[in-house]
Coordinates of C-alpha atoms and ligand atoms in Angstrom, one line a residue:
X1 CA -12.6 15.9 2.7
X2 CA -14.4 14.6 -0.4
X3 CA -15.4 18.1 -1.4
X4 CA -14.6 21.4 0.4
X5 CA -17.1 23.5 -1.7
X6 CA -20.1 22.9 -3.8
X7 CA -20.3 23.8 -7.5
X8 CA -22.6 26.7 -6.7
X9 CA -20.9 28.7 -4.0
X10 CA -17.5 30.1 -5.1
X11 CA -17.3 33.9 -5.8
X12 CA -14.6 36.4 -6.7
X13 CA -13.8 36.9 -3.0
X14 CA -12.7 33.2 -2.9
X15 CA -9.9 33.8 -5.5
X16 CA -6.7 32.2 -4.5
X17 CA -8.3 29.5 -2.4
X18 CA -7.4 25.8 -2.9
X19 CA -10.6 23.8 -3.2
X20 CA -11.9 20.4 -3.9
X21 CA -15.2 20.0 -5.9
X22 CA -17.1 16.9 -6.9
X23 CA -20.0 16.6 -9.4
X24 CA -21.1 15.6 -12.9
X25 CA -19.5 16.6 -16.2
X26 CA -22.0 19.0 -17.8
X27 CA -19.8 20.0 -20.8
X28 CA -16.2 19.7 -22.0
X29 CA -14.8 22.2 -24.5
X30 CA -11.3 22.3 -26.0
X31 CA -10.0 25.8 -26.9
X32 CA -6.5 26.3 -28.0
X33 CA -4.2 24.7 -25.4
X34 CA -6.9 24.6 -22.8
X35 CA -9.8 22.3 -21.8
X36 CA -12.8 23.8 -20.0
X37 CA -15.1 21.6 -17.9
X38 CA -18.4 22.7 -16.6
X39 CA -18.9 20.8 -13.4
X40 CA -22.4 20.5 -12.0
X41 CA -24.0 19.4 -8.7
X42 CA -27.2 20.2 -7.0
X43 CA -26.0 23.7 -6.2
X44 CA -24.8 25.0 -9.5
X45 CA -22.1 24.9 -12.2
X46 CA -18.5 25.8 -11.8
X47 CA -16.0 26.2 -14.7
X48 CA -12.8 24.1 -14.3
X49 CA -9.8 24.9 -16.5
X50 CA -7.1 22.4 -17.5
X51 CA -4.1 24.2 -19.0
X52 CA -2.0 22.0 -21.4
X53 CA 1.2 23.9 -20.8
X54 CA 1.0 23.3 -17.0
X55 CA 0.2 19.6 -17.0
X56 CA -0.1 17.6 -20.2
X57 CA -1.3 14.4 -18.6
X58 CA -4.0 16.2 -16.6
X59 CA -5.2 18.0 -19.8
X60 CA -5.3 14.6 -21.6
X61 CA -7.3 13.0 -18.8
X62 CA -9.8 15.9 -19.0
X63 CA -10.2 15.4 -22.7
X64 CA -11.3 11.8 -22.1
X65 CA -14.2 12.7 -19.9
X66 CA -17.7 12.2 -21.2
X67 CA -21.0 13.8 -20.3
X68 CA -22.3 12.9 -16.8
X69 CA -19.0 11.3 -15.6
X70 CA -18.7 11.8 -11.9
X71 CA -15.4 13.5 -11.0
X72 CA -13.5 15.0 -8.2
X73 CA -11.4 18.1 -9.0
X74 CA -8.8 19.9 -7.0
X75 CA -7.5 23.3 -7.9
X76 CA -7.2 27.0 -7.2
X77 CA -9.9 29.6 -7.5
X78 CA -9.0 32.3 -10.0
X79 CA -10.7 35.3 -11.5
X80 CA -12.0 34.6 -15.0
X81 CA -10.8 36.6 -17.9
X82 CA -14.2 36.5 -19.7
X83 CA -16.9 36.5 -17.0
X84 CA -20.3 34.9 -17.4
X85 CA -22.9 37.1 -15.8
X86 CA -25.6 34.4 -16.3
X87 CA -23.9 32.2 -13.8
X88 CA -23.6 32.9 -10.0
X89 CA -20.1 31.5 -10.2
X90 CA -19.4 33.2 -13.5
X91 CA -16.7 35.5 -12.1
X92 CA -14.4 32.7 -11.3
X93 CA -12.9 29.4 -12.5
X94 CA -10.8 26.7 -11.0
X95 CA -7.3 26.1 -12.3
X96 CA -7.2 22.3 -11.9
X97 CA -4.3 20.6 -10.3
X98 CA -5.8 17.2 -9.9
X99 CA -8.7 15.2 -11.5
X100 CA -10.1 11.9 -10.4
X101 CA -12.8 10.0 -12.2
X102 CA -15.1 8.6 -9.5
X103 CA -17.4 6.9 -12.0
X104 CA -17.8 7.0 -15.7
X105 CA -21.2 7.3 -17.4
X106 CA -22.8 6.1 -20.5
X107 CA -24.0 8.7 -22.8
X108 CA -27.3 9.9 -21.3
X109 CA -30.5 9.2 -23.4
X110 CA -31.3 12.9 -23.3
X111 CA -29.5 16.1 -22.6
X112 CA -29.3 17.2 -19.0
X113 CA -30.0 20.8 -19.8
X114 CA -32.8 23.2 -18.7
X115 CA -34.4 22.7 -22.2
X116 CA -33.9 19.0 -22.8
X117 CA -34.4 17.0 -26.0
X118 CA -36.0 14.2 -24.0
X119 CA -39.7 13.4 -24.4
X120 CA -42.0 12.8 -21.4
X121 CA -41.8 9.0 -21.4
X122 CA -38.1 8.9 -21.8
X123 CA -37.6 11.4 -19.0
X124 CA -39.9 9.4 -16.8
X125 CA -38.0 6.2 -17.6
X126 CA -34.7 7.8 -16.6
X127 CA -36.3 10.0 -13.9
X128 CA -33.0 10.0 -11.9
X129 CA -31.3 11.8 -14.8
X130 CA -34.3 14.1 -15.2
X131 CA -33.9 15.1 -11.6
X132 CA -30.4 16.3 -12.3
X133 CA -32.0 19.0 -14.5
X134 CA -32.5 22.4 -12.8
X135 CA -36.3 22.7 -13.5
X136 CA -37.1 19.3 -12.0
X137 CA -34.8 19.7 -9.0
X138 CA -36.2 23.2 -8.4
X139 CA -39.7 21.9 -8.2
X140 CA -38.6 19.3 -5.6
X141 CA -36.9 22.0 -3.6
X142 CA -40.1 24.1 -3.8
X143 CA -42.1 21.2 -2.6
X144 CA -39.8 20.7 0.3
X145 CA -40.0 24.3 1.3
X146 CA -43.8 24.2 1.1
X147 CA -44.1 21.2 3.3
X148 CA -41.7 22.8 5.8
X149 CA -43.8 25.9 5.9
X150 CA -47.0 23.9 6.2
X151 CA -45.5 22.1 9.3
X152 CA -44.3 25.4 10.7
X153 CA -47.7 27.1 10.4
X154 CA -49.8 24.2 11.7
X155 CA -47.4 23.5 14.5
X156 CA -47.7 27.2 15.6
X157 CA -51.5 26.7 15.7
X158 CA -51.3 23.7 17.9
X159 CA -51.8 20.9 15.3
X160 CA -50.4 17.5 15.9
X161 CA -49.0 15.5 13.0
X162 CA -50.3 12.0 13.3
X163 CA -49.9 9.1 10.9
X164 CA -52.8 6.9 10.0
X165 CA -52.5 3.5 8.4
X166 CA -51.9 2.8 4.7
X167 CA -53.6 -0.6 4.9
X168 CA -57.2 0.1 5.6
X169 CA -60.6 -1.4 4.5
X170 CA -62.2 -0.8 1.2
X171 CA -65.0 1.8 1.2
X172 CA -67.8 1.8 -1.4
X173 CA -68.4 5.6 -1.7
X174 CA -66.1 7.8 -3.7
X175 CA -63.5 6.6 -6.3
X176 CA -62.3 3.1 -6.9
X177 CA -59.9 1.7 -4.4
X178 CA -56.5 0.2 -4.9
X179 CA -56.6 -3.1 -3.1
X180 CA -53.9 -5.2 -1.5
X181 CA -54.4 -8.9 -0.9
X182 CA -53.8 -10.3 2.5
X183 CA -51.6 -13.4 2.8
X184 CA -52.5 -14.1 6.4
X185 CA -56.2 -13.7 5.7
X186 CA -56.6 -15.4 2.4
X187 CA -59.3 -14.2 0.1
X188 CA -59.4 -10.9 2.0
X189 CA -58.1 -7.5 0.9
X190 CA -56.9 -4.3 2.4
X191 CA -57.5 -1.1 0.5
X192 CA -55.0 1.8 0.2
X193 CA -56.7 4.9 1.7
X194 CA -58.4 7.4 -0.7
X195 CA -58.0 9.8 2.1
X196 CA -57.7 9.4 5.9
X197 CA -61.2 10.8 6.2
X198 CA -62.8 8.4 8.8
X199 CA -59.6 7.9 10.7
X200 CA -59.1 11.6 11.2
X201 CA -62.7 11.8 12.5
X202 CA -61.9 9.0 14.9
X203 CA -58.9 11.0 16.1
X204 CA -61.4 13.8 16.9
X205 CA -63.4 11.3 18.9
X206 CA -60.1 10.4 20.6
X207 CA -59.7 14.0 21.8
X208 CA -56.9 15.1 19.4
X209 CA -58.7 18.4 18.6
X210 CA -56.2 19.6 16.0
X211 CA -54.7 17.0 13.6
X212 CA -52.8 17.2 10.4
X213 CA -50.9 14.8 8.2
X214 CA -49.0 15.2 4.9
X215 CA -50.2 12.0 3.5
X216 CA -50.3 9.9 0.4
X217 CA -53.8 9.1 -0.9
X218 CA -54.7 6.6 -3.6
X219 CA -57.5 6.7 -6.1
X220 CA -57.9 4.3 -9.0
X221 CA -59.4 6.9 -11.4
X222 CA -58.9 7.8 -15.0
X223 CA -55.9 10.1 -15.1
X224 CA -55.7 13.7 -16.3
X225 CA -53.0 16.3 -16.2
X226 CA -53.9 17.2 -12.6
X227 CA -54.4 13.7 -11.4
X228 CA -52.1 10.9 -10.3
X229 CA -53.1 7.5 -8.9
X230 CA -51.2 8.4 -5.7
X231 CA -51.0 12.0 -4.6
X232 CA -50.3 13.9 -1.5
X233 CA -52.8 15.7 0.7
X234 CA -52.2 18.1 3.6
X235 CA -55.0 16.6 5.6
X236 CA -56.4 18.4 8.6
X237 CA -59.2 18.1 11.1
X238 CA -60.4 20.2 14.1
X239 CA -62.9 19.9 16.9
X240 CA -65.1 22.5 18.5
X241 CA -65.2 24.7 15.4
X242 CA -67.6 26.2 13.0
X243 CA -67.2 26.5 9.2
X244 CA -65.8 30.1 9.5
X245 CA -63.1 29.0 12.0
X246 CA -61.8 26.4 9.5
X247 CA -62.0 28.8 6.6
X248 CA -60.2 31.5 8.5
X249 CA -57.5 29.2 9.8
X250 CA -56.8 27.6 6.4
X251 CA -57.0 30.9 4.6
X252 CA -54.3 32.0 7.0
X253 CA -52.2 29.0 6.0
X254 CA -52.7 29.8 2.3
X255 CA -51.6 33.4 2.9
X256 CA -48.7 32.2 4.9
X257 CA -47.6 29.9 2.0
X258 CA -48.1 32.7 -0.6
X259 CA -46.0 35.1 1.5
X260 CA -43.2 32.7 2.4
X261 CA -42.9 30.9 -0.9
X262 CA -44.0 33.4 -3.6
X263 CA -43.6 36.7 -1.8
X264 CA -47.2 37.5 -2.5
X265 CA -49.3 39.3 0.1
X266 CA -53.1 39.6 0.1
X267 CA -54.5 42.6 2.0
X268 CA -58.1 41.4 1.8
X269 CA -59.9 38.3 2.8
X270 CA -60.4 35.8 0.0
X271 CA -63.6 36.1 -1.9
X272 CA -66.4 33.7 -0.9
X273 CA -69.1 32.6 -3.4
X274 CA -71.9 30.1 -3.1
X275 CA -71.8 27.1 -5.3
X276 CA -75.1 28.3 -6.9
X277 CA -73.6 31.6 -7.8
X278 CA -70.4 30.0 -9.1
X279 CA -72.5 27.8 -11.4
X280 CA -74.8 30.6 -12.5
X281 CA -72.1 33.2 -13.2
X282 CA -69.2 30.9 -14.4
X283 CA -70.7 27.5 -15.1
X284 CA -68.2 25.9 -12.8
X285 CA -67.6 25.1 -9.2
X286 CA -64.0 26.2 -9.6
X287 CA -64.1 29.4 -11.6
X288 CA -60.9 31.1 -12.6
X289 CA -61.3 34.5 -11.0
X290 CA -58.3 36.1 -12.6
X291 CA -60.7 37.7 -15.0
X292 CA -64.4 38.6 -15.1
X293 CA -66.4 37.8 -18.2
X294 CA -69.4 36.6 -16.0
X295 CA -72.3 34.9 -17.7
X296 CA -75.3 37.1 -18.4
X297 CA -78.6 35.2 -18.8
X298 CA -80.3 36.3 -22.0
X299 CA -83.6 34.3 -22.1
X300 CA -85.8 37.5 -22.1
X301 CA -83.6 39.4 -24.4
X302 CA -83.0 36.9 -27.1
X303 CA -86.2 34.8 -27.2
X304 CA -89.2 35.7 -29.4
X305 CA -87.4 37.1 -32.4
X306 CA -88.0 34.2 -34.6
X307 CA -84.5 32.7 -34.3
X308 CA -85.5 29.0 -33.8
X309 CA -82.3 28.0 -32.0
X310 CA -82.9 30.5 -29.2
X311 CA -86.7 30.2 -29.2
X312 CA -86.5 26.6 -28.3
X313 CA -83.6 26.9 -25.8
X314 CA -83.9 26.2 -22.1
X315 CA -80.9 28.4 -21.4
X316 CA -79.3 31.3 -23.3
X317 CA -76.2 33.0 -21.9
X318 CA -73.6 35.4 -23.1
X319 CA -70.2 36.6 -22.2
X320 CA -68.6 39.9 -23.1
X321 CA -65.0 39.8 -24.2
X322 CA -63.7 43.3 -23.6
X323 CA -61.9 44.8 -26.6
X324 CA -62.2 41.7 -28.8
X325 CA -64.5 43.2 -31.5
X326 CA -61.4 43.0 -33.8
X327 CA -61.8 39.2 -33.9
X328 CA -61.8 38.2 -37.6
X329 CA -64.3 35.9 -39.2
X330 CA -61.7 33.2 -39.2
X331 CA -61.0 33.6 -35.5
X332 CA -64.7 33.4 -34.8
X333 CA -65.0 30.3 -36.9
X334 CA -62.2 28.8 -34.9
X335 CA -64.1 29.6 -31.7
X336 CA -67.2 27.9 -33.1
X337 CA -65.1 24.9 -33.9
X338 CA -63.7 25.0 -30.4
X339 CA -67.1 24.8 -28.8
X340 CA -68.3 22.1 -31.2
X341 CA -65.4 19.8 -30.3
X342 CA -66.6 16.5 -28.9
X343 CA -65.2 17.2 -25.4
X344 CA -67.4 20.3 -25.2
X345 CA -70.3 19.3 -27.4
X346 CA -72.0 22.6 -28.2
X347 CA -74.0 23.0 -31.3
X348 CA -72.8 26.5 -32.2
X349 CA -72.0 30.0 -31.2
X350 CA -73.6 33.3 -31.9
X351 CA -71.5 36.5 -31.9
X352 CA -72.1 40.2 -31.9
X353 CA -69.4 42.8 -32.4
X354 CA -69.9 46.3 -31.0
X355 CA -68.4 48.8 -33.5
X356 CA -66.6 52.0 -32.5
X357 CA -69.7 54.0 -33.3
X358 CA -71.7 51.7 -30.9
X359 CA -73.7 49.9 -33.6
X360 CA -73.9 46.1 -33.1
X361 CA -73.3 43.6 -35.9
X362 CA -74.1 40.0 -35.2
X363 CA -74.1 36.6 -36.9
X364 CA -77.9 36.6 -36.5
X365 CA -78.7 40.0 -37.9
X366 CA -81.4 38.4 -39.9
X367 CA -83.5 37.9 -36.8
X368 CA -82.5 40.9 -34.7
X369 CA -82.9 44.5 -35.8
X370 CA -80.6 47.2 -34.4
X371 CA -83.0 48.0 -31.6
X372 CA -83.0 44.4 -30.4
X373 CA -79.2 44.3 -30.7
X374 CA -78.8 47.5 -28.7
X375 CA -81.0 45.8 -26.0
X376 CA -78.6 42.9 -26.0
X377 CA -75.6 45.3 -25.8
X378 CA -77.2 47.1 -22.8
X379 CA -77.9 43.8 -21.0
X380 CA -74.4 42.6 -21.6
X381 CA -72.9 46.0 -20.5
X382 CA -70.9 45.9 -23.7
X383 CA -69.0 49.0 -24.9
X384 CA -67.6 49.9 -28.4
X385 CA -64.9 47.5 -29.3
X386 CA -66.3 44.6 -27.3
X387 CA -67.3 41.2 -28.6
X388 CA -70.4 39.4 -27.3
X389 CA -70.5 35.6 -27.5
X390 CA -73.7 33.7 -26.9
X391 CA -74.4 30.0 -26.4
X392 CA -77.7 28.3 -25.9
X393 CA -79.0 24.8 -25.2
X394 CA -81.8 22.6 -24.0
X395 CA -80.1 21.7 -20.7
X396 CA -79.1 24.7 -18.6
X397 CA -76.4 23.0 -16.6
X398 CA -74.8 21.5 -19.7
X399 CA -74.9 24.7 -21.6
X400 CA -73.4 26.7 -18.7
X401 CA -70.5 24.2 -18.6
X402 CA -70.0 24.7 -22.4
X403 CA -70.0 28.4 -21.9
X404 CA -67.5 28.0 -19.1
X405 CA -65.1 26.3 -21.5
X406 CA -65.6 29.2 -24.0
X407 CA -65.0 31.7 -21.2
X408 CA -61.7 30.0 -20.2
X409 CA -60.6 29.8 -23.8
X410 CA -61.3 33.5 -24.3
X411 CA -59.5 34.3 -21.1
X412 CA -56.5 32.4 -22.4
X413 CA -56.6 34.0 -25.9
X414 CA -56.9 37.5 -24.4
X415 CA -54.0 36.9 -22.0
X416 CA -56.1 37.2 -18.9
X417 CA -54.8 34.0 -17.3
X418 CA -51.3 35.2 -16.3
X419 CA -49.5 32.4 -14.3
X420 CA -48.0 35.0 -12.0
X421 CA -51.3 36.4 -10.9
X422 CA -53.3 34.6 -8.2
X423 CA -57.0 34.9 -7.6
X424 CA -58.2 32.9 -4.6
X425 CA -61.8 32.0 -3.9
X426 CA -63.8 29.9 -1.4
X427 CA -66.8 28.2 -2.9
X428 CA -69.2 27.5 -0.2
X429 CA -72.7 26.0 0.3
X430 CA -72.3 23.0 -2.0
X431 CA -75.3 20.8 -2.6
X432 CA -75.3 17.8 -0.3
X433 CA -76.1 15.4 -3.0
X434 CA -75.8 15.0 -6.8
X435 CA -77.8 12.6 -8.9
X436 CA -75.8 9.8 -10.5
X437 CA -77.2 8.6 -13.9
X438 CA -74.9 5.7 -13.7
X439 CA -75.9 4.5 -10.3
X440 CA -79.5 5.8 -10.6
X441 CA -79.4 7.3 -7.1
X442 CA -78.3 10.3 -5.1
X443 CA -74.6 10.4 -4.3
X444 CA -72.8 12.5 -1.7
X445 CA -71.2 15.5 -3.6
X446 CA -68.4 15.8 -1.1
X447 CA -68.6 12.6 1.0
X448 CA -71.2 10.9 3.2
X449 CA -69.7 12.4 6.4
X450 CA -70.5 15.9 5.4
X451 CA -73.0 17.9 7.6
X452 CA -76.0 19.3 5.9
X453 CA -76.8 22.9 6.6
X454 CA -78.8 23.1 9.8
X455 CA -81.6 25.0 8.2
X456 CA -81.8 22.4 5.4
X457 CA -82.0 19.3 7.6
X458 CA -85.9 19.2 7.4
X459 CA -85.5 18.9 3.6
X460 CA -83.7 15.5 4.1
X461 CA -87.1 13.9 4.3
X462 CA -89.0 16.0 1.7
X463 CA -86.5 17.2 -0.9
X464 CA -83.0 15.8 -0.4
X465 CA -81.7 17.1 -3.7
X466 CA -82.3 20.6 -2.4
X467 CA -80.2 20.1 0.7
X468 CA -77.1 22.2 1.0
X469 CA -74.0 21.1 2.9
X470 CA -71.5 22.8 5.2
X471 CA -68.9 22.1 2.6
X472 CA -66.3 24.4 1.0
X473 CA -63.6 24.3 -1.6
X474 CA -60.6 26.6 -2.0
X475 CA -60.1 27.5 -5.7
X476 CA -57.0 29.3 -7.0
X477 CA -56.9 30.3 -10.7
X478 CA -59.6 27.8 -11.6
X479 CA -57.9 24.9 -9.8
X480 CA -59.5 23.3 -6.8
X481 CA -56.6 23.3 -4.4
X482 CA -58.5 22.0 -1.4
X483 CA -61.8 21.2 0.1
X484 CA -63.5 20.1 3.3
X485 CA -66.6 20.2 5.4
X486 CA -68.2 20.2 8.8
X487 CA -68.9 16.6 9.6
X488 CA -71.8 14.8 11.0
X489 CA -71.1 13.8 14.6
X490 CA -74.4 12.3 15.5
X491 CA -74.9 8.6 14.9
X492 CA -78.6 9.0 14.0
X493 CA -78.0 11.7 11.5
X494 CA -75.1 9.7 10.0
X495 CA -77.4 6.6 9.7
X496 CA -80.0 8.7 8.0
X497 CA -77.4 10.0 5.5
X498 CA -76.5 6.4 4.6
X499 CA -80.2 5.6 4.2
X500 CA -80.6 8.5 1.7
X501 CA -77.5 7.3 -0.1
X502 CA -79.2 3.9 -0.6
X503 CA -77.5 1.8 2.1
X504 CA -79.6 -0.7 3.9
X505 CA -79.1 -0.4 7.7
X506 CA -77.1 -3.7 7.6
X507 CA -74.9 -2.6 4.8
X508 CA -74.3 0.8 6.6
X509 CA -73.4 -1.1 9.7
X510 CA -71.1 -3.4 7.9
X511 CA -69.2 -0.7 6.1
X512 CA -69.3 2.2 8.5
X513 CA -70.3 0.6 11.8
X514 CA -66.9 1.5 13.3
X515 CA -67.7 5.2 12.8
X516 CA -71.3 5.2 13.9
X517 CA -70.4 3.2 17.0
X518 CA -67.6 5.7 17.8
X519 CA -70.1 8.5 17.5
X520 CA -72.1 6.9 20.4
X521 CA -69.2 7.7 22.7
X522 CA -69.2 11.5 22.9
X523 CA -68.0 12.6 19.5
X524 CA -67.2 16.3 19.5
X525 CA -68.5 18.6 16.7
X526 CA -65.7 18.6 14.2
X527 CA -64.7 19.4 10.6
X528 CA -61.7 19.8 8.5
X529 CA -60.2 20.1 5.1
X530 CA -57.5 18.7 2.8
X531 CA -55.3 20.7 0.6
X532 CA -53.8 19.0 -2.5
X533 CA -50.1 19.4 -2.1
X534 CA -49.2 18.5 -5.7
X535 CA -51.6 21.1 -7.0
X536 CA -50.3 23.8 -4.7
X537 CA -46.7 23.1 -5.8
X538 CA -47.6 23.1 -9.5
X539 CA -49.5 26.3 -9.1
X540 CA -46.6 28.0 -7.3
X541 CA -44.2 26.6 -9.8
X542 CA -46.4 27.6 -12.8
X543 CA -46.5 24.0 -14.1
X544 CA -49.2 22.6 -16.4
X545 CA -49.1 19.1 -14.9
X546 CA -48.7 18.0 -11.3
X547 CA -46.4 15.3 -12.6
X548 CA -43.5 17.7 -12.8
X549 CA -43.5 18.3 -9.1
X550 CA -43.5 14.7 -8.1
X551 CA -40.1 12.9 -7.9
X552 CA -41.3 9.7 -9.4
X553 CA -44.6 10.1 -11.2
X554 CA -46.8 7.7 -13.1
X555 CA -47.7 8.1 -16.7
X556 CA -51.2 8.6 -18.1
X557 CA -51.9 4.9 -18.0
X558 CA -51.0 4.8 -14.4
X559 CA -47.7 3.1 -15.1
X560 CA -44.3 3.7 -13.4
X561 CA -42.2 3.3 -16.6
X562 CA -39.0 3.4 -14.6
X563 CA -39.9 0.6 -12.2
X564 CA -42.0 -1.1 -14.9
X565 CA -45.0 -1.3 -12.5
X566 CA -47.6 -2.7 -12.3
X567 CA -46.3 -6.1 -13.4
X568 CA -47.5 -9.7 -13.1
X569 CA -46.8 -11.7 -10.0
X570 CA -45.0 -15.0 -10.2
X571 CA -46.9 -18.1 -9.5
X572 CA -45.4 -18.6 -6.0
X573 CA -46.6 -15.3 -4.8
X574 CA -50.0 -15.8 -6.4
X575 CA -50.3 -19.2 -4.6
X576 CA -49.3 -17.7 -1.2
X577 CA -52.1 -15.1 -1.7
X578 CA -54.5 -17.7 -3.0
X579 CA -55.0 -15.6 -6.1
X580 CA -55.6 -16.7 -9.6
X581 CA -55.4 -14.4 -12.6
X582 CA -58.3 -14.7 -15.0
X583 CA -57.6 -13.7 -18.6
X584 CA -60.3 -11.4 -19.9
X585 CA -61.4 -12.4 -23.4
Ligands
LIG601 N1 -61.2 13.8 2.8 C1 -61.6 14.9 1.9 C2 -61.1 14.7 0.6 O1 -60.1 14.0 0.4 C3 -61.2 16.2 2.4 C4 -61.9 16.6 3.7 O2 -63.1 16.6 3.7 O3 -61.2 16.9 4.7 O4 -61.5 15.3 -0.4

């Protein structure tokens, strides 16, 4: 046998056994007449001892090993004199009787340790070495366990896992597509799916009333920490259901994952909040509910005191940071700088500290007497020792978003965003449309297949911007981990939706005729949801970036630095595809 044991499994009870191990050289140390080798594989590290007095040649060979050499070792398990309680195998060592170098290694470009000296790009370039490190491997193990649990849960609920094609047609709504030229149909292009949305709906028309797929999706968007050009969704669709059925079933799945993977149990249903409330109270459609600090609207309280900034504002809102009155002038200046940063773009920040005796001192004392400040304190529900932070602006939505950033920052500074605490929330009743300045038209907020709320359907003709949708997102700790909707299953309503979105009937037919035609043949009422697998794994692993739970991720410019992709094609390939590359000036 190549190996009889792994490097992670031997214990004191195995002492005396003859074993064969194989793995990578983690470390070599010479001490007196002995050489110690830490041998590593996926399962752990085992100490191997080469004793000079026993076998000079063997000891010599061990001394010539380098880091990351692949070796096979035979020997006898023995109790260690000095035990290492940090290591599961720390009670034993192997007294080597044979050593075979299976493959030497060059010196790795960074240390294969839990805390490595390698930077992001280097680790991505040599990702296969990075994967040897415990933290990366553990994330992949976690990901595997999660997908196993997803399959187990959905299978138990009667879902069928069905694959949909990766080469599909380009769709104009949504993000930009990655396209693939067709050699056999020159001048024509496939697109990689942004999601299997329409295909899973067609499966519903096909009578598959519970579908899921753990599926790669592709979106050519600008990248951020929680985005990759290709990412994985747990994509689901069901027929003959209502919004509550979907929410309940997938809340069940979330709870199942929490319990099996993190050992966390929730005894209550997840909170549900309308999109309008989420925006009003937190300035975000994905509020972090690990802490409160809700917005309090202060238009009546703060206007009319002669402070020009507030008097001319369209929105004034405050948050109360519990116990933060001790913030120094310097810390408050830093907060002001924070909200003024270009990404946030606020003009400034007003603060008011509630002293231990209940008096309020603010940065705008000039305009507000103590009675007015006590009014403010009452409105904010602030107690002695609290800090009130106020922002204002001439665009309510924009100002709320800025206040949202401040709330998150305060939550962070006050230690309220603990990675081991989970706050789950459904945001429901999203608006059907949002206005796009760039396109100068209404766009679907979720996607064009989303069903408007029945009671809002009449508004489609009179006030489409006010129409709400049967759409829902699941948010955990301020991260949107999934979302979905009830779908339109009536071809006339679908046609109307395209019309509102600015499609001519011809264009709608050309792009989505396949769907509208299918709806003419008895499409059942249906709806679904997709969870973002990468985001779930990073949440459970406590990662800051989804990159760390993907085996071979892309960097922030969308490059695979290991494969060096994307790359130019050679002329022969271009010719076959009838493509020419035009240099941009
Ligand atoms: N296809 C949607 C998305 O990718 C999810 C859904 O509506 O099921 O966001």
